[in-house]
Tab-separated table of C-alpha atoms in Angstrom:
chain	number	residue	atom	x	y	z
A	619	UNK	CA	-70.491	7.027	-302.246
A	620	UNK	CA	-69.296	8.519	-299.157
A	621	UNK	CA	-70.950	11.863	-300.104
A	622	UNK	CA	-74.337	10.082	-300.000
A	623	UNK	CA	-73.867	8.339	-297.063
A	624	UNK	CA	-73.071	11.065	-294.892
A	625	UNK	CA	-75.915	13.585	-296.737
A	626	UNK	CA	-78.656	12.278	-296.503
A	627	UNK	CA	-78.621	10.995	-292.888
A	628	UNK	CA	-77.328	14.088	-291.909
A	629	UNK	CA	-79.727	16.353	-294.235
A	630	UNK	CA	-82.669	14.829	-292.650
A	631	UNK	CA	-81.269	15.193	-288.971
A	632	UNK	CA	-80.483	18.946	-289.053
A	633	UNK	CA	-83.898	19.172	-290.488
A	634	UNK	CA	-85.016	17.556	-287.963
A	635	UNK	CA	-83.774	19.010	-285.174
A	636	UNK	CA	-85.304	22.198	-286.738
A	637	UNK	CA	-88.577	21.462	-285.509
A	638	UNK	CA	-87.214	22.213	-281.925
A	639	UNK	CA	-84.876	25.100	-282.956
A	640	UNK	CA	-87.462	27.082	-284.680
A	641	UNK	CA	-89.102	30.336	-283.807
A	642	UNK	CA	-92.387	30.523	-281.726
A	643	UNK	CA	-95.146	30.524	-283.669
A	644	UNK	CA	-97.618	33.254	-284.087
A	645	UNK	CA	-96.385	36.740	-283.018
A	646	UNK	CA	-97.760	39.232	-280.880
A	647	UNK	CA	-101.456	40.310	-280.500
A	648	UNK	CA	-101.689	43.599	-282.478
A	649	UNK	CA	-105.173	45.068	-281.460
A	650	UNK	CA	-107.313	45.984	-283.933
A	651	UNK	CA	-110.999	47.535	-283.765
A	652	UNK	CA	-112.199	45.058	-286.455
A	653	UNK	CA	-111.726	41.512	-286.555
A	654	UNK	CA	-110.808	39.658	-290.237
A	655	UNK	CA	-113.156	37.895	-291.718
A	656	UNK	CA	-112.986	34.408	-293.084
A	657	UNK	CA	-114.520	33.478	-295.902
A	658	UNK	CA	-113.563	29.516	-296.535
A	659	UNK	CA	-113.747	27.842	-300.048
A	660	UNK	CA	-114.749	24.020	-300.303
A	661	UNK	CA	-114.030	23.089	-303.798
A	662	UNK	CA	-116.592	19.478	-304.273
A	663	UNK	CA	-116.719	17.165	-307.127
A	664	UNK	CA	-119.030	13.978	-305.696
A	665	UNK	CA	-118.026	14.627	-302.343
A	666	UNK	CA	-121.021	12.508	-301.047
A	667	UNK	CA	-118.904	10.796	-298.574
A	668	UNK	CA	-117.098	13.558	-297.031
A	669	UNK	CA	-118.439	17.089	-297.422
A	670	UNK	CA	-120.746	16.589	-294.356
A	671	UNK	CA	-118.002	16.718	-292.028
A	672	UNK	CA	-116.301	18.992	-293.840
A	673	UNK	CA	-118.931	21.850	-294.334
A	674	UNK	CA	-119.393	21.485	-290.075
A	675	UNK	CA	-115.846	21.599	-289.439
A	676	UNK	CA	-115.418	25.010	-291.205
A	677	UNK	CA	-118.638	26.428	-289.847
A	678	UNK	CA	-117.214	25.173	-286.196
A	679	UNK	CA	-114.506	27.403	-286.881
A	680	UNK	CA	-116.534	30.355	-286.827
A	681	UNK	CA	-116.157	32.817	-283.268
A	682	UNK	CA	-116.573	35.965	-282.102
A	683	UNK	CA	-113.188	36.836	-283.008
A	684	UNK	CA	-112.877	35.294	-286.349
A	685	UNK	CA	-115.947	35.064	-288.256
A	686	UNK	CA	-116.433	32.674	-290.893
A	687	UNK	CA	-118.507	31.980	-293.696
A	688	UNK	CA	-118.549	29.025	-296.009
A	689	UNK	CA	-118.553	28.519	-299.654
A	690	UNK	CA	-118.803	25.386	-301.214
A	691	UNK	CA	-118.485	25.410	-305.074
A	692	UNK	CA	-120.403	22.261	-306.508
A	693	UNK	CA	-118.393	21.306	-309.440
A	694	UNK	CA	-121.180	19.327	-311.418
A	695	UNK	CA	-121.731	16.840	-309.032
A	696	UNK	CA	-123.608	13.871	-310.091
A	697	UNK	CA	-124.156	11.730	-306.850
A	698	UNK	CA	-125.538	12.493	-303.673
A	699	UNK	CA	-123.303	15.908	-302.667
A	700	UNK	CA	-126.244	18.416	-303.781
A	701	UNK	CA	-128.281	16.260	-301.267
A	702	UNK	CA	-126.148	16.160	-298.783
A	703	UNK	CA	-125.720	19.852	-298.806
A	704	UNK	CA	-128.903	21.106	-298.924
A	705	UNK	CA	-129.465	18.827	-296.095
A	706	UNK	CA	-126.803	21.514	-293.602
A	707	UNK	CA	-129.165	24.168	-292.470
A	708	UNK	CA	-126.922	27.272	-291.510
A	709	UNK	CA	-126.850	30.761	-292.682
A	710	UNK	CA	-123.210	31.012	-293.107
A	711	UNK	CA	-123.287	28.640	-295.699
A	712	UNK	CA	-123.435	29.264	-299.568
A	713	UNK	CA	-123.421	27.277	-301.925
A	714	UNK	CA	-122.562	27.649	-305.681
A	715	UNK	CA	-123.811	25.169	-308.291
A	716	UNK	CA	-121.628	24.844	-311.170
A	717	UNK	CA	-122.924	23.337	-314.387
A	718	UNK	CA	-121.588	22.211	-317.950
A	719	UNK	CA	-120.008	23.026	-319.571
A	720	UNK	CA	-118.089	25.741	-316.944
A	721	UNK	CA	-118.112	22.853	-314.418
A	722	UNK	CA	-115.203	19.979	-314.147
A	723	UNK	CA	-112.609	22.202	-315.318
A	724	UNK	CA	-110.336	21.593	-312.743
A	725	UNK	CA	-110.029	22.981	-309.080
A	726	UNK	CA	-108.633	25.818	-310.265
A	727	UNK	CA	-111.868	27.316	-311.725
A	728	UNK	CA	-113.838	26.064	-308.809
A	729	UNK	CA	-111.586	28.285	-306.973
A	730	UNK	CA	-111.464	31.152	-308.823
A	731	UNK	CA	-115.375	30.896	-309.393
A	732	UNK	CA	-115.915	31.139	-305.613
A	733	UNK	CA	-112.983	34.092	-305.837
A	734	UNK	CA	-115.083	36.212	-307.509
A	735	UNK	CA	-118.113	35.667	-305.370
A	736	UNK	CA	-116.397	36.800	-302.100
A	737	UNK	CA	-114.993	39.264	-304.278
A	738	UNK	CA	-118.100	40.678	-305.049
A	739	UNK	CA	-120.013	40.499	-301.324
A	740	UNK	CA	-116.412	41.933	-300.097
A	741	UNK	CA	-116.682	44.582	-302.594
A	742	UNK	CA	-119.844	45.916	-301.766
A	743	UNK	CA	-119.219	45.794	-298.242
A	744	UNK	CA	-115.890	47.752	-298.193
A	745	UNK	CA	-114.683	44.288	-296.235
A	746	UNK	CA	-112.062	43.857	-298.873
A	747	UNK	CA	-108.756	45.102	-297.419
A	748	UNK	CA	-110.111	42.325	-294.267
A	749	UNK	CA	-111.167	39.463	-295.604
A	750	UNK	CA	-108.947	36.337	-295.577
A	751	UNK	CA	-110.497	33.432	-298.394
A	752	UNK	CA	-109.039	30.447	-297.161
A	753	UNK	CA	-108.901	26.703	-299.396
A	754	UNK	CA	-110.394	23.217	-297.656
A	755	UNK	CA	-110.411	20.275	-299.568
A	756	UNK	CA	-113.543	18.128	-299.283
A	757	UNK	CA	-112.063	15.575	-297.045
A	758	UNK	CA	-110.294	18.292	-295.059
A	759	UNK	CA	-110.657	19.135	-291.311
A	760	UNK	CA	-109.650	22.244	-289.469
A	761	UNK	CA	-109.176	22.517	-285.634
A	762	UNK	CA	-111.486	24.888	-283.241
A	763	UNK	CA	-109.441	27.728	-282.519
A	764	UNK	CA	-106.768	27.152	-285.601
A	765	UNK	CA	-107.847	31.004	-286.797
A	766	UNK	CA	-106.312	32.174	-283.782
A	767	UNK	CA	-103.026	31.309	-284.674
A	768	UNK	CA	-103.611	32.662	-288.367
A	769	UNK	CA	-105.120	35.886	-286.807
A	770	UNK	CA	-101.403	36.588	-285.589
A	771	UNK	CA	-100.051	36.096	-288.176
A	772	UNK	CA	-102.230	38.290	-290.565
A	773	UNK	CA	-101.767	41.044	-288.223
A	774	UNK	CA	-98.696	42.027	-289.996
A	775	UNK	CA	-98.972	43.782	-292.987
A	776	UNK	CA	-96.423	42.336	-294.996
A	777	UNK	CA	-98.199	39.171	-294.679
A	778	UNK	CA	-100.641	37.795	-297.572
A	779	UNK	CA	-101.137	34.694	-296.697
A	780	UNK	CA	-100.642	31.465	-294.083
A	781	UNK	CA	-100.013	27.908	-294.826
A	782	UNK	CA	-101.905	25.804	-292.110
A	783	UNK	CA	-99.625	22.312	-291.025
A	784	UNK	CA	-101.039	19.409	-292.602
A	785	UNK	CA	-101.976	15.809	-290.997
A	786	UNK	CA	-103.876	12.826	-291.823
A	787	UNK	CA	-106.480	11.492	-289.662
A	788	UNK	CA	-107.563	8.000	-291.101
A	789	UNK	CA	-103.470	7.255	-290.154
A	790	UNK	CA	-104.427	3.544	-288.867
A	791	UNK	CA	-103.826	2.165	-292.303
A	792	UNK	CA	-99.517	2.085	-292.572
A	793	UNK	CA	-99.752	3.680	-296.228
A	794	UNK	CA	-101.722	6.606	-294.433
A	795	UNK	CA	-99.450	6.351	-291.614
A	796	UNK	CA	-96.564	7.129	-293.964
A	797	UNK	CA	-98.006	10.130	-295.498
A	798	UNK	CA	-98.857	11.662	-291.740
A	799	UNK	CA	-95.104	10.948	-291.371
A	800	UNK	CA	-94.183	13.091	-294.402
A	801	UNK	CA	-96.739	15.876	-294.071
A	802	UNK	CA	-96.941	16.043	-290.117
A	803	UNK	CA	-93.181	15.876	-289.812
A	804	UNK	CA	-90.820	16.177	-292.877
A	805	UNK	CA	-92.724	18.947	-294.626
A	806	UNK	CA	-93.486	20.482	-290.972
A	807	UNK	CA	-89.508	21.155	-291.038
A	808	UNK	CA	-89.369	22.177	-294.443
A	809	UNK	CA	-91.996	24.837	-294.155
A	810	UNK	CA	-90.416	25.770	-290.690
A	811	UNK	CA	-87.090	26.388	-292.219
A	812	UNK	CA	-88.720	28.171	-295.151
A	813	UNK	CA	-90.716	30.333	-292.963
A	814	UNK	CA	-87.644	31.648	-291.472
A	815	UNK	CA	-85.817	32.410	-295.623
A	816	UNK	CA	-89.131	33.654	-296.471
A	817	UNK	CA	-90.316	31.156	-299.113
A	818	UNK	CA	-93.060	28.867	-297.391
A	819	UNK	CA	-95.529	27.080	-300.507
A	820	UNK	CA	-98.957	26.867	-299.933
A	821	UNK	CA	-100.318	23.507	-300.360
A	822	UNK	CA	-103.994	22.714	-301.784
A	823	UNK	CA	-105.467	22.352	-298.032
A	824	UNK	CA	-105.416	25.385	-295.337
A	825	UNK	CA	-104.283	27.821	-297.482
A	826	UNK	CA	-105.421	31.599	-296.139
A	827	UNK	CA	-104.828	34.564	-298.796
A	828	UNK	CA	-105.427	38.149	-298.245
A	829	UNK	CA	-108.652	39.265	-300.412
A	830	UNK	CA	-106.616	42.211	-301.392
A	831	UNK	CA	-103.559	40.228	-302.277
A	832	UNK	CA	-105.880	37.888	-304.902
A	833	UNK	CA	-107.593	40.993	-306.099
A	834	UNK	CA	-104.122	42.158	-307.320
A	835	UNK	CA	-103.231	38.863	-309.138
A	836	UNK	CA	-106.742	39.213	-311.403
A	837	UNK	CA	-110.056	37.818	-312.074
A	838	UNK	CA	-108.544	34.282	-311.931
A	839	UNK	CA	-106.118	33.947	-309.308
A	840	UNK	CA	-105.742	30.413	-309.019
A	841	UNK	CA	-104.795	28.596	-313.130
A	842	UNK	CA	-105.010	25.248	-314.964
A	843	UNK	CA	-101.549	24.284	-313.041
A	844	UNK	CA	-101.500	20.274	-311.647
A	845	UNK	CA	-100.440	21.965	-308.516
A	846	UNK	CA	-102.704	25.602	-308.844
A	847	UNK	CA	-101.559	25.607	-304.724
A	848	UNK	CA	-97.925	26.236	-305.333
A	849	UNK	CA	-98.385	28.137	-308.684
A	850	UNK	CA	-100.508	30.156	-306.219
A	851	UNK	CA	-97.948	30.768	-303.834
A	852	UNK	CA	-95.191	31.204	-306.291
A	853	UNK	CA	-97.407	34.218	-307.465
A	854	UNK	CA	-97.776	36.151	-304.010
A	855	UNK	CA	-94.141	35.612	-303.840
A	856	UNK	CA	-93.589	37.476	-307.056
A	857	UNK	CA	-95.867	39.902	-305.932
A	858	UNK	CA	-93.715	40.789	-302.858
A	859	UNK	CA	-96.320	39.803	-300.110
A	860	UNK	CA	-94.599	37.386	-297.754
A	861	UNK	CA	-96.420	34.119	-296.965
A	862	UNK	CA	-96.207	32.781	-293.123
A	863	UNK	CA	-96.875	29.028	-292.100
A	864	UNK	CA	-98.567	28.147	-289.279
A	865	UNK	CA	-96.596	25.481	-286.829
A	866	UNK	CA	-99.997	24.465	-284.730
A	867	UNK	CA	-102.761	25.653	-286.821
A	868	UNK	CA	-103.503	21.957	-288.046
A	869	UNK	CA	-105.917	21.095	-291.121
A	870	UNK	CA	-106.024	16.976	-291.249
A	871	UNK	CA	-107.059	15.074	-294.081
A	872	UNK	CA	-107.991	12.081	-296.054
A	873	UNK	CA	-104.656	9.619	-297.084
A	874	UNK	CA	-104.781	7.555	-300.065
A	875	UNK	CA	-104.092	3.971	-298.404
A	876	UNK	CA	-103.517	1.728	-301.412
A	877	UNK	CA	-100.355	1.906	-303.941
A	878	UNK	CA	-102.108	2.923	-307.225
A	879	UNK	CA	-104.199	5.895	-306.360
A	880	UNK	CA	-101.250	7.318	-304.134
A	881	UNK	CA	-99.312	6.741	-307.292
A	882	UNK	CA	-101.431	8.865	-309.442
A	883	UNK	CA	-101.667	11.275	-307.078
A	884	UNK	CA	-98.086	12.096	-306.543
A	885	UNK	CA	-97.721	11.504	-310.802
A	886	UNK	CA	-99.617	14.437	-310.818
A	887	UNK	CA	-97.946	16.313	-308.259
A	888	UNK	CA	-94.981	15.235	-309.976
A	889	UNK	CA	-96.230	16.620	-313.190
A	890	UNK	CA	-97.366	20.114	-312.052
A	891	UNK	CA	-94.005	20.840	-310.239
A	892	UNK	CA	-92.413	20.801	-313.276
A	893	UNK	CA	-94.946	22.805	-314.837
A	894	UNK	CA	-94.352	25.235	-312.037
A	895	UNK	CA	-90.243	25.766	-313.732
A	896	UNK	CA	-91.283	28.464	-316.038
A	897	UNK	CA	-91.157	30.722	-312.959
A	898	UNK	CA	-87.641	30.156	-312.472
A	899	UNK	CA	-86.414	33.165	-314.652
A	900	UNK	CA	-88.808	35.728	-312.979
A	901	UNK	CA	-87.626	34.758	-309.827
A	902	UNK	CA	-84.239	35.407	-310.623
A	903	UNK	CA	-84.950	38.724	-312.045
A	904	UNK	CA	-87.465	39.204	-308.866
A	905	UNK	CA	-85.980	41.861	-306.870
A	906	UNK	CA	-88.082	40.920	-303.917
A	907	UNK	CA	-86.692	37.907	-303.842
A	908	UNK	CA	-83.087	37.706	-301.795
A	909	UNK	CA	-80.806	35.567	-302.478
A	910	UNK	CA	-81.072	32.975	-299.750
A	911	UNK	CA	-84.870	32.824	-300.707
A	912	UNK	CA	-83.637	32.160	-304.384
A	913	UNK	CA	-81.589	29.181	-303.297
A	914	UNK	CA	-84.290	27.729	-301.956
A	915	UNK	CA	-86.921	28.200	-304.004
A	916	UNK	CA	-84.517	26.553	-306.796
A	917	UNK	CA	-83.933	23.536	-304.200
A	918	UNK	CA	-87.602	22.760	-303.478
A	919	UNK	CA	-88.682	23.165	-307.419
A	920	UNK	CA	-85.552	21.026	-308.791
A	921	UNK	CA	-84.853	18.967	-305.944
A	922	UNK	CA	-87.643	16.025	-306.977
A	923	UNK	CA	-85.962	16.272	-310.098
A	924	UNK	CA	-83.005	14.850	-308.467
A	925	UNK	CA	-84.525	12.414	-306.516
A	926	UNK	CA	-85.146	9.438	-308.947
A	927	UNK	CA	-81.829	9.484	-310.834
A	928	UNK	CA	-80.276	8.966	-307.378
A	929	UNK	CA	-82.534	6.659	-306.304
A	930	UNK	CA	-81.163	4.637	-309.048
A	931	UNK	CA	-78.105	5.429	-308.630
A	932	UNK	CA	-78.138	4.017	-304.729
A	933	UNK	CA	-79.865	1.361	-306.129
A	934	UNK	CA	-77.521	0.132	-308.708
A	935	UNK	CA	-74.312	0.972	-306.213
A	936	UNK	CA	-75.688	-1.864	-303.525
A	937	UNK	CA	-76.510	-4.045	-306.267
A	938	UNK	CA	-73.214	-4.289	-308.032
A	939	UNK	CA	-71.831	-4.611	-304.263
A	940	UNK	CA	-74.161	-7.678	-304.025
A	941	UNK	CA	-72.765	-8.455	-307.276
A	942	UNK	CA	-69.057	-8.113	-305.921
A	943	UNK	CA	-69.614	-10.203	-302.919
A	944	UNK	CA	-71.187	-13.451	-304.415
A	945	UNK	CA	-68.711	-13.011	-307.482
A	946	UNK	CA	-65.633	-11.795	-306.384
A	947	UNK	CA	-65.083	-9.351	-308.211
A	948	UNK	CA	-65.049	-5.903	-308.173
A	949	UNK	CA	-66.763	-3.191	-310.604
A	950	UNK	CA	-64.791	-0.435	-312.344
A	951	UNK	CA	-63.586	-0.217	-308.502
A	952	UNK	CA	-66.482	1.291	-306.929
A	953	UNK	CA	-67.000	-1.848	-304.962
A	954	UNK	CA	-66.075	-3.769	-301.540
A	955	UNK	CA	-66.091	-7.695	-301.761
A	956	UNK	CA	-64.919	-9.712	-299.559
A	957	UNK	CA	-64.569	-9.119	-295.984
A	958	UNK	CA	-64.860	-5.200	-296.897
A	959	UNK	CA	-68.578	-6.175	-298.284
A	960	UNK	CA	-70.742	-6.999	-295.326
A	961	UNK	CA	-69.671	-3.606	-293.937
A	962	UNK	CA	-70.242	-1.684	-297.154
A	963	UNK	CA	-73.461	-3.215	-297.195
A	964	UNK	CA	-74.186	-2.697	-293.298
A	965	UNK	CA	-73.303	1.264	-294.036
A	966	UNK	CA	-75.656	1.352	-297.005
A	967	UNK	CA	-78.525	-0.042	-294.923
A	968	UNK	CA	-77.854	2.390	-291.940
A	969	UNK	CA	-77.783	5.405	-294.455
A	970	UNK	CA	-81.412	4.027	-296.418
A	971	UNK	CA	-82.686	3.712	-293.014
A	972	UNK	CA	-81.653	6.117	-290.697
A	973	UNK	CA	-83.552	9.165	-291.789
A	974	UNK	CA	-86.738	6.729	-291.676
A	975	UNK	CA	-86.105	6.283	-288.099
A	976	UNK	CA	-85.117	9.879	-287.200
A	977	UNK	CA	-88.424	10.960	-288.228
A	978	UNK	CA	-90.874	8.387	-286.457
A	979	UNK	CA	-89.043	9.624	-283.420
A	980	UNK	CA	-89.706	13.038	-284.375
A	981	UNK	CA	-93.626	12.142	-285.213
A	982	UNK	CA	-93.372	10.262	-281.540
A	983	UNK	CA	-92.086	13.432	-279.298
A	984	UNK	CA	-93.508	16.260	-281.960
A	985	UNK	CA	-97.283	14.767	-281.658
A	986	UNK	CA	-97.926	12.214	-279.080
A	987	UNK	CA	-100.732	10.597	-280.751
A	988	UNK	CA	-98.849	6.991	-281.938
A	989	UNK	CA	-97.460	4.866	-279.668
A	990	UNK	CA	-93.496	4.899	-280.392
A	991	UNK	CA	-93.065	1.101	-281.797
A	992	UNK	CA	-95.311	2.397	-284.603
A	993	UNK	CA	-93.233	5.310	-285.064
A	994	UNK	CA	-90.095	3.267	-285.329
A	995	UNK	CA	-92.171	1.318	-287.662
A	996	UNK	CA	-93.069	3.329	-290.168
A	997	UNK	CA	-89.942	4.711	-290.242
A	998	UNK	CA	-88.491	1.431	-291.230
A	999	UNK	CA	-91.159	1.487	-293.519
A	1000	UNK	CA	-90.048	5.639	-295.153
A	1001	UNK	CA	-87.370	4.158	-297.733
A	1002	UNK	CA	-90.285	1.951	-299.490
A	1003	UNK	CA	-92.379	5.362	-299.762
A	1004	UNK	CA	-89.550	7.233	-300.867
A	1005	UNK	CA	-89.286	4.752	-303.987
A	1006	UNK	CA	-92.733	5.242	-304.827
A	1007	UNK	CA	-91.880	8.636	-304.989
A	1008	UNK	CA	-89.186	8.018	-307.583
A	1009	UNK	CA	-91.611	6.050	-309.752
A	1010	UNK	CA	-94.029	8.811	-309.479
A	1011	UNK	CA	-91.595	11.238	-310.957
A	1012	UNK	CA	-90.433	9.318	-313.884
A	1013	UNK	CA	-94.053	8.433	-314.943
A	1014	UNK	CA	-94.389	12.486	-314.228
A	1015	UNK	CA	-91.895	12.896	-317.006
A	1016	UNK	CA	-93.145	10.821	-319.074
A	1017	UNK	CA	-96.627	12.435	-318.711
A	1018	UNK	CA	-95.449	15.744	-319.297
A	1019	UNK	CA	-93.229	14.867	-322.646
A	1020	UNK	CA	-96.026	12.643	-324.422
A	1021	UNK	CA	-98.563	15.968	-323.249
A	1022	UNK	CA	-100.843	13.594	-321.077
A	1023	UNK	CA	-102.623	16.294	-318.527
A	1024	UNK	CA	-105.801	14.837	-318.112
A	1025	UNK	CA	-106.894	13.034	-314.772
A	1026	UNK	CA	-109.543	10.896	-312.586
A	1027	UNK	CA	-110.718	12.431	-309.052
A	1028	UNK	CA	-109.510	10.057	-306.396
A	1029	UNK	CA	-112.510	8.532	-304.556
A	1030	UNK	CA	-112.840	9.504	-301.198
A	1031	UNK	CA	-112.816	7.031	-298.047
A	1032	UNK	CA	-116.914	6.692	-296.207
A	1033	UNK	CA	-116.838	8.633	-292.668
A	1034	UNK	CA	-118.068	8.815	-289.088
A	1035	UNK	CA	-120.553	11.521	-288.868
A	1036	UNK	CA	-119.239	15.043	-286.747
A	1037	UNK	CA	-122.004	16.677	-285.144
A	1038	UNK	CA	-122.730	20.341	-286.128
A	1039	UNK	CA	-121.650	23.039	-283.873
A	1040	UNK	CA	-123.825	25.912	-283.009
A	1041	UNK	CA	-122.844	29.282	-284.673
A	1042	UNK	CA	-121.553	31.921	-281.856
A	1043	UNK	CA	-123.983	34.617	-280.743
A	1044	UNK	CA	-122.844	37.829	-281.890
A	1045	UNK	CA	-121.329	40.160	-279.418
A	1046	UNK	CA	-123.732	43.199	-278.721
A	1047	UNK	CA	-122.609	47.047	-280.549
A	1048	UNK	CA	-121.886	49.509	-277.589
A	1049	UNK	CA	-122.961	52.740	-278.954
């Protein structure tokens, strides 16, 4: 009991504290006589509501500097998204219609259908060995001037691909609010700290892979995996290319702001982690893989693993100290009652809620967008999400064991309309 009262708290504060102690981000500007070029992926099944915004968003991305076109892979579509794209009137925008029965086979065939398009224009361009593909979702949102940042980092060799930090921007609804929380802040640490061991993930929105790096993993790059983002990134690991993640390059998106659908979304998440263990023995045999990085990469794939069976176990320690208090009697000694009670109780609370709290200061003084009683708020509110979490990996397991791997697209949120942005004019050829 003591154990996980002083973890926990203390877990989440040097992990906090991280976000301060960590390495600039970026690196130096290496020259170079051609500039990458971007080729972004929008993977949309009935995206009616969203891919508007989207689609300008990635074109506004586009410079002088970093050059971007856009794909957007209909996936068999059967509301208004064919409309709405044929509606955007830009050049740098293609658009690949997908029918049955190739289409709705997951995102992972989406992905790897627009793979071998840029493969091909790449190809026959000698581009390959510069081109970056990067990954939007349909409700996602990059910020001007994020390529920049992912520019730097590219300019090492080593490096085959960036992880973008993630945010949501419909964050007025407290559900929403508590998923900024945990992507803008707690996974902003994690990947931090992993940037630094050498074992960042890539996540499903602002990914950035090397052309070249893809072309070595095959004609379908990205599989059938719940998570295909962190099978992805498990891959380039194996490969030996290091993966980078960006501390200000920001891609925001949609959150899920009622109970059920963020419940079937993190089932699945749940569900493709451990899906994502059979790569456990190769990286143990991996001999680019230290073994620092090894630790870690078994602590992020078998840590949510751990998290429900302590969640009940917390849960059924303050309970049979309830039980102790209004009974008086204690249980197989592992209680206070009493007088000793109120303060076991008062140090359980502290623990549950502390890290909560840490955090909403960090999301306060790391982003300066909430006002801090909202912070403090839904930190108060973190424990509650953290259960959900719990639930979401039993009902994982129990997915995975009866062989349940089927799923419904969440439905996306309606939108305020972003104007388009004009594509840059094109710096004149000295000869």
């Amino acid at each position: 009991m003591l154990f996980l009262l002083v973890f926990w708290p203390g877990y989440n504060l040097v992990l906090a504290l991280f976000v301060w102690l960590r390495p600039k981000p970026g690196g130096p500007k290496i020259p170079t006589r051609y500039p990458l070029q971007y080729w972004i992926i929008i993977p949309a099944l009935n995206e009616e509501r969203v891919v508007a915004n989207t689609v300008r968003s990635a074109l506004a991305l586009d410079s002088v500097h970093t050059p971007v076109q856009v794909v957007v892979v209909d996936d068999g579509s059967d509301d208004g998204t064919p409309r709405v794209l044929a509606e955007i009137d830009d050049h740098r925008l293609h658009v690949l219609r997908r029918t049955p029965p190739d289409a709705r086979r997951g995102k992972g065939e989406a992905l790897n259908h627009a793979y071998r398009h840029v493969r091909g224009i790449a190809e026959e361009a000698g581009t390959v060995h510069r081109t970056i593909v990067g990954v939007i979702d349909g409700d996602g949102r990059g910020e001007p001037g994020m390529l920049t940042e992912i520019s730097a980092l590219f300019a090492h060799r080593a490096v085959g691909a960036v992880q973008c930090r993630v945010r949501i921007h419909n964050r007025t609804n407290l559900l929403a609010f508590l998923q900024d929380l945990e992507f803008g802040c707690v996974v902003d640490a994690s990947q931090s700290l992993r940037d630094v061991v050498g074992t960042v993930g890539l996540g499903g929105n602002g990914q950035f892979v090397r052309l070249s790096a893809l072309t070595g993993l095959g004609d379908a790059p990205w599989s059938a995996c719940l998570v295909e983002d962190l099978e992805l990134g498990l891959r380039v690991h194996l490969a030996g290319r290091r993966i980078r993640y960006a501390t200000h390059a920001t891609i925001t998106q949609q959150g899920l702001v009622d109970v059920k659908r963020l419940l079937r979304q993190r089932t699945r998440w749940g569900q493709g982690n451990l899906q994502c263990l059979r790569y456990v023995p190769e990286l143990v045999r991996a001999k680019s893989v230290g073994s620092v990085a090894l630790l870690e990469f078994l602590q992020y794939l078998l840590a949510p693993w751990l998290v429900a069976p302590m969640t009940l176990l917390v849960t059924a320690l303050v309970g049979v100290t309830f039980y102790a208090q209004f009974s008086g009697h204690e249980f197989a000694g592992f209680t206070a009652n009493g007088s000793n009670a109120l303060p076991a109780l008062g140090m359980w609370l502290v623990a549950l809620v502390l890290p909560g709290l840490i955090w909403g200061v960090v999301h306060r003084l790391r982003n300066h967008d909430e006002p801090l009683p909202r912070c403090l708020l839904v930190g108060l509110a973190y424990p509650v999400f953290l259960v959900i979490g719990s639930i979401s990996t039993l009902r994982a397991l129990y997915r995975h064991f009866s062989r349940r791997t089927t799923w419904a697209k969440t439905e996306r949120l309606a939108e305020k309309e972003v104007p388009a942005a004009a594509a840059p004019q094109p710096v004149p050829k000295i000869a």
